[in-house]
Amino acid sequence: MSELGRTLAPPATKGHVSVARLSQHWYVACQSQELGSHPIARTIIGTPLVLFRDDKRQAGALLDRCPHRNVPLSLGRVSRAGHLECAYHGWQFDGGGTCRLVPGLIEESSRERRAPAFRVRERDGLVWVYATPDVEPRSEPFQLPLSNARGYVTVQRRVQAEATLHATVENALDVPHTAFLHRGLFRTTKTEAEKNVITAIVRRSADRVEAEYLGEPLPTGAVVRLLSPSGGTVQHWDRFILPSVAQVEYRLGTENHFLVTALCTPETDFVTRLYAVVSFRLRVPAALVKPLIEPLALRIFNQDAAILKRQSDTIREFGGEQFMSTEIDVLGPDIWRLLKHAERGDPQPEELVAERRVTLRV
Ligand code: FES
Ligand SMILES: [Fe+2]
């Protein structure tokens, strides 16, 4: 962890909380459309950042603290020269963090004045920031699959959860809660006798863990009835990819393909922002389904956000976590192991390291 991370993000509780701070990675800081001609403030792993566009519309990201007297640079504006101008005494900074102007200063010394700068990449309508300043990243941001694929429609949404990255990602990839928390919307509640026994093949490798569900019956909720009225088979994968990507993939019959990629940004230990990119190809025209699916998806997400907040509150109230997992918490413990290893910088073998089978009733 960087010196910066340590000073700005103290542990929230005394007991154990599943928080891993992976600062040597890329995270989405904002959507391209959010970053106009005014600077905006964002937080990544407890570090306040300011984002702005220069005169060439190139996005830049600096630590949100003016090196002169430490006011937030996000209070400033973009100068005509395309530099970020501090609101207090008007120092101007370029996207690399170098101070290009100190208004009123005549005698220019050779001393370099600068603000820590973060590497930025803008693609797929998203602005990515490398979470450690003033270093050359050893990786590139996550490549979104299908975002330009033929026959697919892609929708982007931004939501926020008051929960750790681990809890947020686990929730996004957790099957057993759907019948209860989202009763009637996605999966319906059945008696144990009515349930089907299905198998999940869990594959874990250096940077990811994936569960492939075999023999899953078509869920009976409203969302699915719309898409596959005649039934059909279900193929379903849930994936976590380091540092913070939660991906759910569904194929219903031969015609419907859904890929939901949640790019998660840990803002602080207990606040995670999700940039959800949904790419799909459907039996019915997308324009017909979108207005019906969107409110349902939002309701599902609001239920998740509400329960995650209650989970966080309880963990804080009790001063830490005490989790009791079973085998059907299929991915949560693996996600935590991956996050922990990555935080420690443990060397990871490149090939497939483990495969196991879990049976469960759904
Ligand atoms: S505090 Fe920013 S210019 Fe003085
Ligand atoms: Fe959920």
mmCIF file of C-alpha atoms and ligand atoms in Angstrom:
data_model
loop_
_atom_site.group_PDB
_atom_site.id
_atom_site.type_symbol
_atom_site.label_atom_id
_atom_site.label_comp_id
_atom_site.label_asym_id
_atom_site.label_seq_id
_atom_site.Cartn_x
_atom_site.Cartn_y
_atom_site.Cartn_z
ATOM 1 C CA MET A 1 0.000 0.000 0.000
ATOM 2 C CA SER A 2 1.195 3.504 -0.746
ATOM 3 C CA GLU A 3 2.104 5.932 2.018
ATOM 4 C CA LEU A 4 -0.874 7.933 0.844
ATOM 5 C CA GLY A 5 -3.336 5.074 1.317
ATOM 6 C CA ARG A 6 -2.099 4.474 4.837
ATOM 7 C CA THR A 7 -2.570 8.029 6.006
ATOM 8 C CA LEU A 8 -5.885 8.659 4.275
ATOM 9 C CA ALA A 9 -7.720 5.401 4.919
ATOM 10 C CA PRO A 10 -7.455 4.284 8.541
ATOM 11 C CA PRO A 11 -9.228 1.049 9.513
ATOM 12 C CA ALA A 12 -12.886 1.726 10.267
ATOM 13 C CA THR A 13 -13.238 -0.761 13.119
ATOM 14 C CA LYS A 14 -11.099 -2.649 15.636
ATOM 15 C CA GLY A 15 -12.204 -6.168 14.645
ATOM 16 C CA HIS A 16 -11.682 -7.893 11.333
ATOM 17 C CA VAL A 17 -13.363 -6.312 8.328
ATOM 18 C CA SER A 18 -12.876 -7.743 4.833
ATOM 19 C CA VAL A 19 -11.177 -4.679 3.444
ATOM 20 C CA ALA A 20 -8.276 -5.032 1.039
ATOM 21 C CA ARG A 21 -6.807 -1.866 -0.411
ATOM 22 C CA LEU A 22 -5.409 -2.668 -3.833
ATOM 23 C CA SER A 23 -3.797 0.552 -4.927
ATOM 24 C CA GLN A 24 -1.670 -0.828 -7.783
ATOM 25 C CA HIS A 25 -4.693 -1.161 -10.055
ATOM 26 C CA TRP A 26 -7.042 0.768 -12.333
ATOM 27 C CA TYR A 27 -10.511 1.827 -11.226
ATOM 28 C CA VAL A 28 -13.292 3.716 -12.934
ATOM 29 C CA ALA A 29 -13.309 7.260 -11.534
ATOM 30 C CA CYS A 30 -16.310 8.554 -13.470
ATOM 31 C CA GLN A 31 -18.265 8.248 -16.684
ATOM 32 C CA SER A 32 -16.949 10.329 -19.597
ATOM 33 C CA GLN A 33 -20.194 12.306 -19.675
ATOM 34 C CA GLU A 34 -19.796 13.347 -16.031
ATOM 35 C CA LEU A 35 -16.537 15.110 -16.794
ATOM 36 C CA GLY A 36 -17.324 18.308 -18.665
ATOM 37 C CA SER A 37 -15.608 21.679 -18.522
ATOM 38 C CA HIS A 38 -15.638 21.857 -14.708
ATOM 39 C CA PRO A 39 -13.327 19.874 -12.450
ATOM 40 C CA ILE A 40 -14.984 17.167 -10.371
ATOM 41 C CA ALA A 41 -13.990 15.487 -7.096
ATOM 42 C CA ARG A 42 -13.859 11.714 -6.693
ATOM 43 C CA THR A 43 -12.459 9.389 -4.043
ATOM 44 C CA ILE A 44 -10.663 6.118 -4.736
ATOM 45 C CA ILE A 45 -9.506 3.902 -1.851
ATOM 46 C CA GLY A 46 -9.830 6.827 0.536
ATOM 47 C CA THR A 47 -7.751 9.161 -1.618
ATOM 48 C CA PRO A 48 -9.460 12.372 -2.785
ATOM 49 C CA LEU A 49 -8.859 13.114 -6.456
ATOM 50 C CA VAL A 50 -9.746 15.945 -8.789
ATOM 51 C CA LEU A 51 -10.496 15.181 -12.424
ATOM 52 C CA PHE A 52 -10.528 17.751 -15.183
ATOM 53 C CA ARG A 53 -10.231 18.111 -18.949
ATOM 54 C CA ASP A 54 -7.470 20.217 -20.510
ATOM 55 C CA ASP A 55 -7.801 22.355 -23.643
ATOM 56 C CA LYS A 56 -7.540 19.223 -25.798
ATOM 57 C CA ARG A 57 -10.362 17.541 -23.799
ATOM 58 C CA GLN A 58 -7.815 15.091 -22.364
ATOM 59 C CA ALA A 59 -8.798 13.922 -18.896
ATOM 60 C CA GLY A 60 -6.318 14.434 -16.063
ATOM 61 C CA ALA A 61 -6.406 13.355 -12.404
ATOM 62 C CA LEU A 62 -4.491 14.990 -9.536
ATOM 63 C CA LEU A 63 -4.520 14.612 -5.790
ATOM 64 C CA ASP A 64 -7.303 16.915 -4.626
ATOM 65 C CA ARG A 65 -5.034 19.040 -2.461
ATOM 66 C CA CYS A 66 -3.313 22.140 -3.689
ATOM 67 C CA PRO A 67 0.398 21.886 -2.772
ATOM 68 C CA HIS A 68 0.403 25.605 -1.901
ATOM 69 C CA ARG A 69 -2.041 25.842 1.025
ATOM 70 C CA ASN A 70 -3.895 22.549 0.745
ATOM 71 C CA VAL A 71 -7.331 23.617 -0.381
ATOM 72 C CA PRO A 72 -9.159 21.174 -2.647
ATOM 73 C CA LEU A 73 -8.187 21.743 -6.252
ATOM 74 C CA SER A 74 -11.688 20.585 -7.200
ATOM 75 C CA LEU A 75 -12.930 24.014 -6.007
ATOM 76 C CA GLY A 76 -11.017 25.551 -8.881
ATOM 77 C CA ARG A 77 -11.659 25.848 -12.607
ATOM 78 C CA VAL A 78 -10.005 25.086 -15.896
ATOM 79 C CA SER A 79 -8.024 28.072 -17.189
ATOM 80 C CA ARG A 80 -7.988 29.218 -20.793
ATOM 81 C CA ALA A 81 -4.673 27.466 -21.222
ATOM 82 C CA GLY A 82 -6.358 24.211 -20.199
ATOM 83 C CA HIS A 83 -4.696 24.046 -16.777
ATOM 84 C CA LEU A 84 -6.414 23.386 -13.477
ATOM 85 C CA GLU A 85 -6.469 26.704 -11.615
ATOM 86 C CA CYS A 86 -6.696 26.626 -7.827
ATOM 87 C CA ALA A 87 -9.589 28.658 -6.393
ATOM 88 C CA TYR A 88 -7.435 30.236 -3.656
ATOM 89 C CA HIS A 89 -4.333 31.917 -5.194
ATOM 90 C CA GLY A 90 -4.718 30.715 -8.762
ATOM 91 C CA TRP A 91 -1.763 28.363 -9.111
ATOM 92 C CA GLN A 92 -2.186 26.425 -12.333
ATOM 93 C CA PHE A 93 -1.427 22.751 -12.886
ATOM 94 C CA ASP A 94 -1.270 20.646 -16.006
ATOM 95 C CA GLY A 95 -2.551 17.065 -16.285
ATOM 96 C CA GLY A 96 0.865 15.738 -15.269
ATOM 97 C CA GLY A 97 0.617 17.678 -12.005
ATOM 98 C CA THR A 98 3.302 20.257 -12.856
ATOM 99 C CA CYS A 99 2.604 23.781 -11.656
ATOM 100 C CA ARG A 100 2.735 25.949 -14.767
ATOM 101 C CA LEU A 101 1.917 29.324 -13.249
ATOM 102 C CA VAL A 102 2.151 31.047 -9.878
ATOM 103 C CA PRO A 103 0.273 34.325 -10.434
ATOM 104 C CA GLY A 104 2.253 37.383 -9.292
ATOM 105 C CA LEU A 105 5.560 35.569 -8.876
ATOM 106 C CA ILE A 106 8.337 37.366 -10.738
ATOM 107 C CA GLU A 107 11.507 35.637 -9.641
ATOM 108 C CA GLU A 108 11.211 32.122 -10.935
ATOM 109 C CA SER A 109 13.382 29.635 -9.092
ATOM 110 C CA SER A 110 14.283 26.304 -10.605
ATOM 111 C CA ARG A 111 12.367 24.514 -7.852
ATOM 112 C CA GLU A 112 9.743 22.205 -9.219
ATOM 113 C CA ARG A 113 6.277 22.615 -7.830
ATOM 114 C CA ARG A 114 3.803 19.873 -8.477
ATOM 115 C CA ALA A 115 0.739 17.995 -7.316
ATOM 116 C CA PRO A 116 0.756 14.178 -7.348
ATOM 117 C CA ALA A 117 -0.748 13.029 -10.647
ATOM 118 C CA PHE A 118 -2.593 9.829 -11.470
ATOM 119 C CA ARG A 119 -2.484 8.061 -14.834
ATOM 120 C CA VAL A 120 -5.746 8.231 -16.747
ATOM 121 C CA ARG A 121 -7.261 6.168 -19.576
ATOM 122 C CA GLU A 122 -10.566 7.002 -21.191
ATOM 123 C CA ARG A 123 -12.413 4.307 -23.119
ATOM 124 C CA ASP A 124 -15.899 2.835 -23.522
ATOM 125 C CA GLY A 125 -17.371 6.037 -22.063
ATOM 126 C CA LEU A 126 -15.483 5.592 -18.803
ATOM 127 C CA VAL A 127 -12.577 7.446 -17.207
ATOM 128 C CA TRP A 128 -10.157 5.042 -15.509
ATOM 129 C CA VAL A 129 -7.559 6.131 -12.980
ATOM 130 C CA TYR A 130 -4.544 4.189 -11.719
ATOM 131 C CA ALA A 131 -4.845 4.376 -7.937
ATOM 132 C CA THR A 132 -1.183 5.105 -7.150
ATOM 133 C CA PRO A 133 0.139 8.539 -8.185
ATOM 134 C CA ASP A 134 3.331 9.277 -10.085
ATOM 135 C CA VAL A 135 4.073 5.728 -11.219
ATOM 136 C CA GLU A 136 4.038 4.011 -14.574
ATOM 137 C CA PRO A 137 1.283 1.355 -14.371
ATOM 138 C CA ARG A 138 2.257 -2.217 -15.061
ATOM 139 C CA SER A 139 -1.192 -3.046 -16.393
ATOM 140 C CA GLU A 140 -4.045 -1.593 -18.440
ATOM 141 C CA PRO A 141 -7.693 -1.143 -17.361
ATOM 142 C CA PHE A 142 -10.113 -4.049 -17.691
ATOM 143 C CA GLN A 143 -11.116 -4.606 -21.293
ATOM 144 C CA LEU A 144 -14.907 -4.665 -21.580
ATOM 145 C CA PRO A 145 -16.114 -7.575 -23.663
ATOM 146 C CA LEU A 146 -19.001 -7.206 -26.161
ATOM 147 C CA SER A 147 -19.296 -3.426 -25.774
ATOM 148 C CA ASN A 148 -18.927 -3.020 -29.558
ATOM 149 C CA ALA A 149 -20.076 -6.485 -30.624
ATOM 150 C CA ARG A 150 -22.554 -6.778 -33.513
ATOM 151 C CA GLY A 151 -26.143 -7.468 -32.542
ATOM 152 C CA TYR A 152 -25.608 -6.393 -28.940
ATOM 153 C CA VAL A 153 -27.045 -3.440 -27.097
ATOM 154 C CA THR A 154 -24.990 -1.950 -24.279
ATOM 155 C CA VAL A 155 -26.376 0.079 -21.400
ATOM 156 C CA GLN A 156 -24.331 1.750 -18.677
ATOM 157 C CA ARG A 157 -25.543 2.669 -15.215
ATOM 158 C CA ARG A 158 -23.841 4.009 -12.108
ATOM 159 C CA VAL A 159 -25.014 3.054 -8.642
ATOM 160 C CA GLN A 160 -23.548 3.115 -5.153
ATOM 161 C CA ALA A 161 -23.484 0.679 -2.258
ATOM 162 C CA GLU A 162 -22.617 1.539 1.335
ATOM 163 C CA ALA A 163 -20.541 -1.588 1.778
ATOM 164 C CA THR A 164 -17.016 -2.907 1.425
ATOM 165 C CA LEU A 165 -15.805 -3.912 -2.008
ATOM 166 C CA HIS A 166 -15.818 -7.537 -0.849
ATOM 167 C CA ALA A 167 -19.419 -7.452 0.397
ATOM 168 C CA THR A 168 -20.580 -5.629 -2.719
ATOM 169 C CA VAL A 169 -18.904 -8.051 -5.115
ATOM 170 C CA GLU A 170 -20.048 -11.096 -3.154
ATOM 171 C CA ASN A 171 -23.628 -9.811 -3.226
ATOM 172 C CA ALA A 172 -23.474 -9.272 -6.995
ATOM 173 C CA LEU A 173 -22.372 -12.888 -7.505
ATOM 174 C CA ASP A 174 -24.374 -14.621 -4.789
ATOM 175 C CA VAL A 175 -27.155 -16.995 -5.866
ATOM 176 C CA PRO A 176 -28.871 -18.120 -2.604
ATOM 177 C CA HIS A 177 -30.038 -14.622 -1.575
ATOM 178 C CA THR A 178 -31.984 -13.982 -4.771
ATOM 179 C CA ALA A 179 -35.007 -16.118 -3.804
ATOM 180 C CA PHE A 180 -35.386 -14.236 -0.520
ATOM 181 C CA LEU A 181 -34.220 -10.668 -0.926
ATOM 182 C CA HIS A 182 -35.608 -10.425 -4.477
ATOM 183 C CA ARG A 183 -38.625 -12.656 -3.869
ATOM 184 C CA GLY A 184 -40.781 -12.840 -6.994
ATOM 185 C CA LEU A 185 -38.560 -10.594 -9.092
ATOM 186 C CA PHE A 186 -35.837 -12.939 -10.154
ATOM 187 C CA ARG A 187 -36.020 -16.309 -8.511
ATOM 188 C CA THR A 188 -39.075 -17.326 -6.485
ATOM 189 C CA THR A 189 -39.074 -19.053 -3.129
ATOM 190 C CA LYS A 190 -39.683 -22.793 -3.262
ATOM 191 C CA THR A 191 -39.887 -25.408 -0.552
ATOM 192 C CA GLU A 192 -36.749 -27.485 -0.195
ATOM 193 C CA ALA A 193 -38.607 -30.409 -1.841
ATOM 194 C CA GLU A 194 -39.575 -28.302 -4.864
ATOM 195 C CA LYS A 195 -36.021 -27.209 -5.495
ATOM 196 C CA ASN A 196 -33.680 -28.652 -8.099
ATOM 197 C CA VAL A 197 -30.256 -29.910 -7.229
ATOM 198 C CA ILE A 198 -27.709 -28.226 -9.444
ATOM 199 C CA THR A 199 -23.941 -28.265 -9.652
ATOM 200 C CA ALA A 200 -21.563 -25.357 -9.706
ATOM 201 C CA ILE A 201 -18.082 -25.867 -11.086
ATOM 202 C CA VAL A 202 -15.820 -23.363 -9.383
ATOM 203 C CA ARG A 203 -12.587 -22.498 -11.166
ATOM 204 C CA ARG A 204 -9.999 -20.356 -9.518
ATOM 205 C CA SER A 205 -6.885 -18.991 -11.206
ATOM 206 C CA ALA A 206 -4.351 -16.268 -10.581
ATOM 207 C CA ASP A 207 -6.607 -13.265 -11.099
ATOM 208 C CA ARG A 208 -10.140 -14.629 -10.996
ATOM 209 C CA VAL A 209 -12.669 -17.093 -9.688
ATOM 210 C CA GLU A 210 -15.630 -18.295 -11.705
ATOM 211 C CA ALA A 211 -18.660 -20.438 -10.925
ATOM 212 C CA GLU A 212 -20.385 -22.185 -13.796
ATOM 213 C CA TYR A 213 -23.856 -23.443 -12.908
ATOM 214 C CA LEU A 214 -24.978 -26.665 -14.570
ATOM 215 C CA GLY A 215 -28.539 -27.959 -14.755
ATOM 216 C CA GLU A 216 -30.075 -24.705 -13.584
ATOM 217 C CA PRO A 217 -33.818 -24.638 -14.262
ATOM 218 C CA LEU A 218 -35.236 -21.549 -15.904
ATOM 219 C CA PRO A 219 -35.955 -19.090 -13.084
ATOM 220 C CA THR A 220 -39.672 -18.438 -12.670
ATOM 221 C CA GLY A 221 -39.587 -14.703 -11.948
ATOM 222 C CA ALA A 222 -41.117 -11.956 -14.075
ATOM 223 C CA VAL A 223 -37.854 -10.896 -15.727
ATOM 224 C CA VAL A 224 -37.207 -14.310 -17.185
ATOM 225 C CA ARG A 225 -40.796 -14.919 -18.360
ATOM 226 C CA LEU A 226 -40.440 -11.879 -20.581
ATOM 227 C CA LEU A 227 -37.366 -13.154 -22.282
ATOM 228 C CA SER A 228 -37.911 -16.805 -22.686
ATOM 229 C CA PRO A 229 -41.672 -17.452 -22.654
ATOM 230 C CA SER A 230 -41.244 -20.952 -24.084
ATOM 231 C CA GLY A 231 -38.705 -22.044 -21.496
ATOM 232 C CA GLY A 232 -35.379 -23.430 -22.718
ATOM 233 C CA THR A 233 -32.082 -24.099 -21.074
ATOM 234 C CA VAL A 234 -30.051 -21.795 -18.889
ATOM 235 C CA GLN A 235 -26.325 -21.354 -18.920
ATOM 236 C CA HIS A 236 -25.019 -19.213 -16.142
ATOM 237 C CA TRP A 237 -21.585 -18.048 -15.022
ATOM 238 C CA ASP A 238 -20.646 -15.763 -12.141
ATOM 239 C CA ARG A 239 -17.133 -14.341 -12.162
ATOM 240 C CA PHE A 240 -14.902 -12.179 -10.045
ATOM 241 C CA ILE A 241 -11.834 -10.705 -11.730
ATOM 242 C CA LEU A 242 -9.170 -8.790 -9.802
ATOM 243 C CA PRO A 243 -9.150 -6.145 -8.606
ATOM 244 C CA SER A 244 -12.863 -5.352 -8.600
ATOM 245 C CA VAL A 245 -14.867 -6.738 -11.521
ATOM 246 C CA ALA A 246 -18.043 -8.732 -10.856
ATOM 247 C CA GLN A 247 -19.490 -10.348 -13.944
ATOM 248 C CA VAL A 248 -22.704 -12.302 -14.423
ATOM 249 C CA GLU A 249 -23.340 -14.042 -17.726
ATOM 250 C CA TYR A 250 -26.577 -15.732 -18.792
ATOM 251 C CA ARG A 251 -27.572 -17.548 -21.910
ATOM 252 C CA LEU A 252 -31.289 -18.344 -22.062
ATOM 253 C CA GLY A 253 -32.072 -20.663 -24.945
ATOM 254 C CA THR A 254 -30.083 -19.949 -28.096
ATOM 255 C CA GLU A 255 -31.197 -16.376 -28.678
ATOM 256 C CA ASN A 256 -30.776 -14.527 -25.420
ATOM 257 C CA HIS A 257 -27.361 -13.574 -24.128
ATOM 258 C CA PHE A 258 -26.784 -11.308 -21.162
ATOM 259 C CA LEU A 259 -23.519 -10.040 -19.800
ATOM 260 C CA VAL A 260 -23.543 -7.783 -16.791
ATOM 261 C CA THR A 261 -20.130 -6.412 -15.867
ATOM 262 C CA ALA A 262 -20.012 -4.434 -12.638
ATOM 263 C CA LEU A 263 -16.807 -2.395 -12.526
ATOM 264 C CA CYS A 264 -16.523 -1.614 -8.838
ATOM 265 C CA THR A 265 -14.621 1.314 -7.404
ATOM 266 C CA PRO A 266 -13.863 1.205 -3.671
ATOM 267 C CA GLU A 267 -14.256 4.857 -2.718
ATOM 268 C CA THR A 268 -13.711 4.268 0.971
ATOM 269 C CA ASP A 269 -13.690 1.123 3.113
ATOM 270 C CA PHE A 270 -17.500 1.152 3.333
ATOM 271 C CA VAL A 271 -18.546 2.872 0.118
ATOM 272 C CA THR A 272 -18.322 1.125 -3.244
ATOM 273 C CA ARG A 273 -19.436 2.637 -6.515
ATOM 274 C CA LEU A 274 -20.544 0.316 -9.300
ATOM 275 C CA TYR A 275 -20.363 1.147 -12.957
ATOM 276 C CA ALA A 276 -22.605 -1.502 -14.426
ATOM 277 C CA VAL A 277 -22.166 -2.237 -18.107
ATOM 278 C CA VAL A 278 -24.916 -4.476 -19.453
ATOM 279 C CA SER A 279 -24.497 -5.947 -22.924
ATOM 280 C CA PHE A 280 -27.264 -8.096 -24.314
ATOM 281 C CA ARG A 281 -28.705 -9.727 -27.375
ATOM 282 C CA LEU A 282 -32.339 -10.800 -27.128
ATOM 283 C CA ARG A 283 -35.050 -12.798 -28.838
ATOM 284 C CA VAL A 284 -37.246 -9.719 -28.819
ATOM 285 C CA PRO A 285 -36.179 -6.212 -29.934
ATOM 286 C CA ALA A 286 -34.130 -4.517 -27.223
ATOM 287 C CA ALA A 287 -36.212 -1.337 -27.459
ATOM 288 C CA LEU A 288 -39.246 -3.349 -26.398
ATOM 289 C CA VAL A 289 -37.620 -4.980 -23.413
ATOM 290 C CA LYS A 290 -35.486 -2.132 -22.083
ATOM 291 C CA PRO A 291 -38.292 -0.049 -20.531
ATOM 292 C CA LEU A 292 -39.637 -3.171 -18.809
ATOM 293 C CA ILE A 293 -36.327 -4.557 -17.599
ATOM 294 C CA GLU A 294 -34.779 -1.313 -16.350
ATOM 295 C CA PRO A 295 -37.212 -0.588 -13.491
ATOM 296 C CA LEU A 296 -37.021 -4.223 -12.408
ATOM 297 C CA ALA A 297 -33.221 -4.169 -12.436
ATOM 298 C CA LEU A 298 -33.276 -0.950 -10.438
ATOM 299 C CA ARG A 299 -35.643 -2.464 -7.867
ATOM 300 C CA ILE A 300 -33.359 -5.472 -7.527
ATOM 301 C CA PHE A 301 -30.369 -3.201 -7.076
ATOM 302 C CA ASN A 302 -32.158 -1.030 -4.497
ATOM 303 C CA GLN A 303 -32.980 -4.132 -2.465
ATOM 304 C CA ASP A 304 -29.310 -5.156 -2.612
ATOM 305 C CA ALA A 305 -28.118 -1.646 -1.663
ATOM 306 C CA ALA A 306 -30.505 -1.531 1.310
ATOM 307 C CA ILE A 307 -29.431 -4.918 2.684
ATOM 308 C CA LEU A 308 -25.735 -4.121 2.133
ATOM 309 C CA LYS A 309 -26.125 -0.925 4.138
ATOM 310 C CA ARG A 310 -27.744 -2.851 7.008
ATOM 311 C CA GLN A 311 -24.918 -5.391 6.820
ATOM 312 C CA SER A 312 -22.298 -2.606 7.025
ATOM 313 C CA ASP A 313 -24.107 -0.917 9.918
ATOM 314 C CA THR A 314 -24.229 -4.189 11.844
ATOM 315 C CA ILE A 315 -20.555 -4.943 11.226
ATOM 316 C CA ARG A 316 -19.617 -1.479 12.464
ATOM 317 C CA GLU A 317 -21.927 -1.704 15.469
ATOM 318 C CA PHE A 318 -20.308 -4.968 16.515
ATOM 319 C CA GLY A 319 -16.812 -3.697 15.821
ATOM 320 C CA GLY A 320 -16.010 -6.206 13.085
ATOM 321 C CA GLU A 321 -17.223 -9.195 11.081
ATOM 322 C CA GLN A 322 -18.028 -12.691 12.255
ATOM 323 C CA PHE A 323 -18.989 -14.594 9.107
ATOM 324 C CA MET A 324 -20.140 -18.208 9.176
ATOM 325 C CA SER A 325 -19.937 -19.524 5.615
ATOM 326 C CA THR A 326 -21.177 -22.762 4.121
ATOM 327 C CA GLU A 327 -20.288 -24.489 0.870
ATOM 328 C CA ILE A 328 -23.056 -22.662 -0.979
ATOM 329 C CA ASP A 329 -21.440 -19.319 -0.282
ATOM 330 C CA VAL A 330 -19.817 -20.328 -3.510
ATOM 331 C CA LEU A 331 -17.534 -17.397 -4.320
ATOM 332 C CA GLY A 332 -17.296 -15.110 -1.269
ATOM 333 C CA PRO A 333 -14.382 -16.848 0.493
ATOM 334 C CA ASP A 334 -12.435 -17.209 -2.787
ATOM 335 C CA ILE A 335 -12.957 -13.544 -3.611
ATOM 336 C CA TRP A 336 -11.557 -12.610 -0.212
ATOM 337 C CA ARG A 337 -8.512 -14.859 -0.704
ATOM 338 C CA LEU A 338 -7.800 -13.310 -4.109
ATOM 339 C CA LEU A 339 -8.126 -9.779 -2.731
ATOM 340 C CA LYS A 340 -5.867 -10.562 0.218
ATOM 341 C CA HIS A 341 -3.183 -12.214 -1.944
ATOM 342 C CA ALA A 342 -3.266 -9.309 -4.371
ATOM 343 C CA GLU A 343 -2.974 -6.772 -1.551
ATOM 344 C CA ARG A 344 0.083 -8.572 -0.196
ATOM 345 C CA GLY A 345 1.498 -8.821 -3.714
ATOM 346 C CA ASP A 346 1.865 -12.613 -3.448
ATOM 347 C CA PRO A 347 3.239 -14.164 -6.625
ATOM 348 C CA GLN A 348 0.443 -15.965 -8.481
ATOM 349 C CA PRO A 349 0.872 -18.866 -10.897
ATOM 350 C CA GLU A 350 -0.546 -18.018 -14.311
ATOM 351 C CA GLU A 351 -2.323 -21.303 -14.988
ATOM 352 C CA LEU A 352 -5.494 -22.747 -13.548
ATOM 353 C CA VAL A 353 -4.844 -23.467 -9.888
ATOM 354 C CA ALA A 354 -8.013 -25.096 -8.650
ATOM 355 C CA GLU A 355 -11.328 -26.553 -9.751
ATOM 356 C CA ARG A 356 -14.019 -27.912 -7.448
ATOM 357 C CA ARG A 357 -17.676 -28.917 -7.596
ATOM 358 C CA VAL A 358 -20.391 -27.682 -5.298
ATOM 359 C CA THR A 359 -23.939 -29.022 -5.343
ATOM 360 C CA LEU A 360 -26.799 -26.883 -4.130
ATOM 361 C CA ARG A 361 -30.574 -26.658 -4.262
ATOM 362 C CA VAL A 362 -32.139 -23.728 -6.099
HETATM 363 S S1 FES B 1 -3.939 27.145 -1.959
HETATM 364 FE FE1 FES B 1 -3.935 26.708 -4.044
HETATM 365 S S2 FES B 1 -2.994 28.423 -4.888
HETATM 366 FE FE2 FES B 1 -2.906 28.812 -2.763
HETATM 367 FE FE FE B 2 -29.130 -9.259 -5.195
#
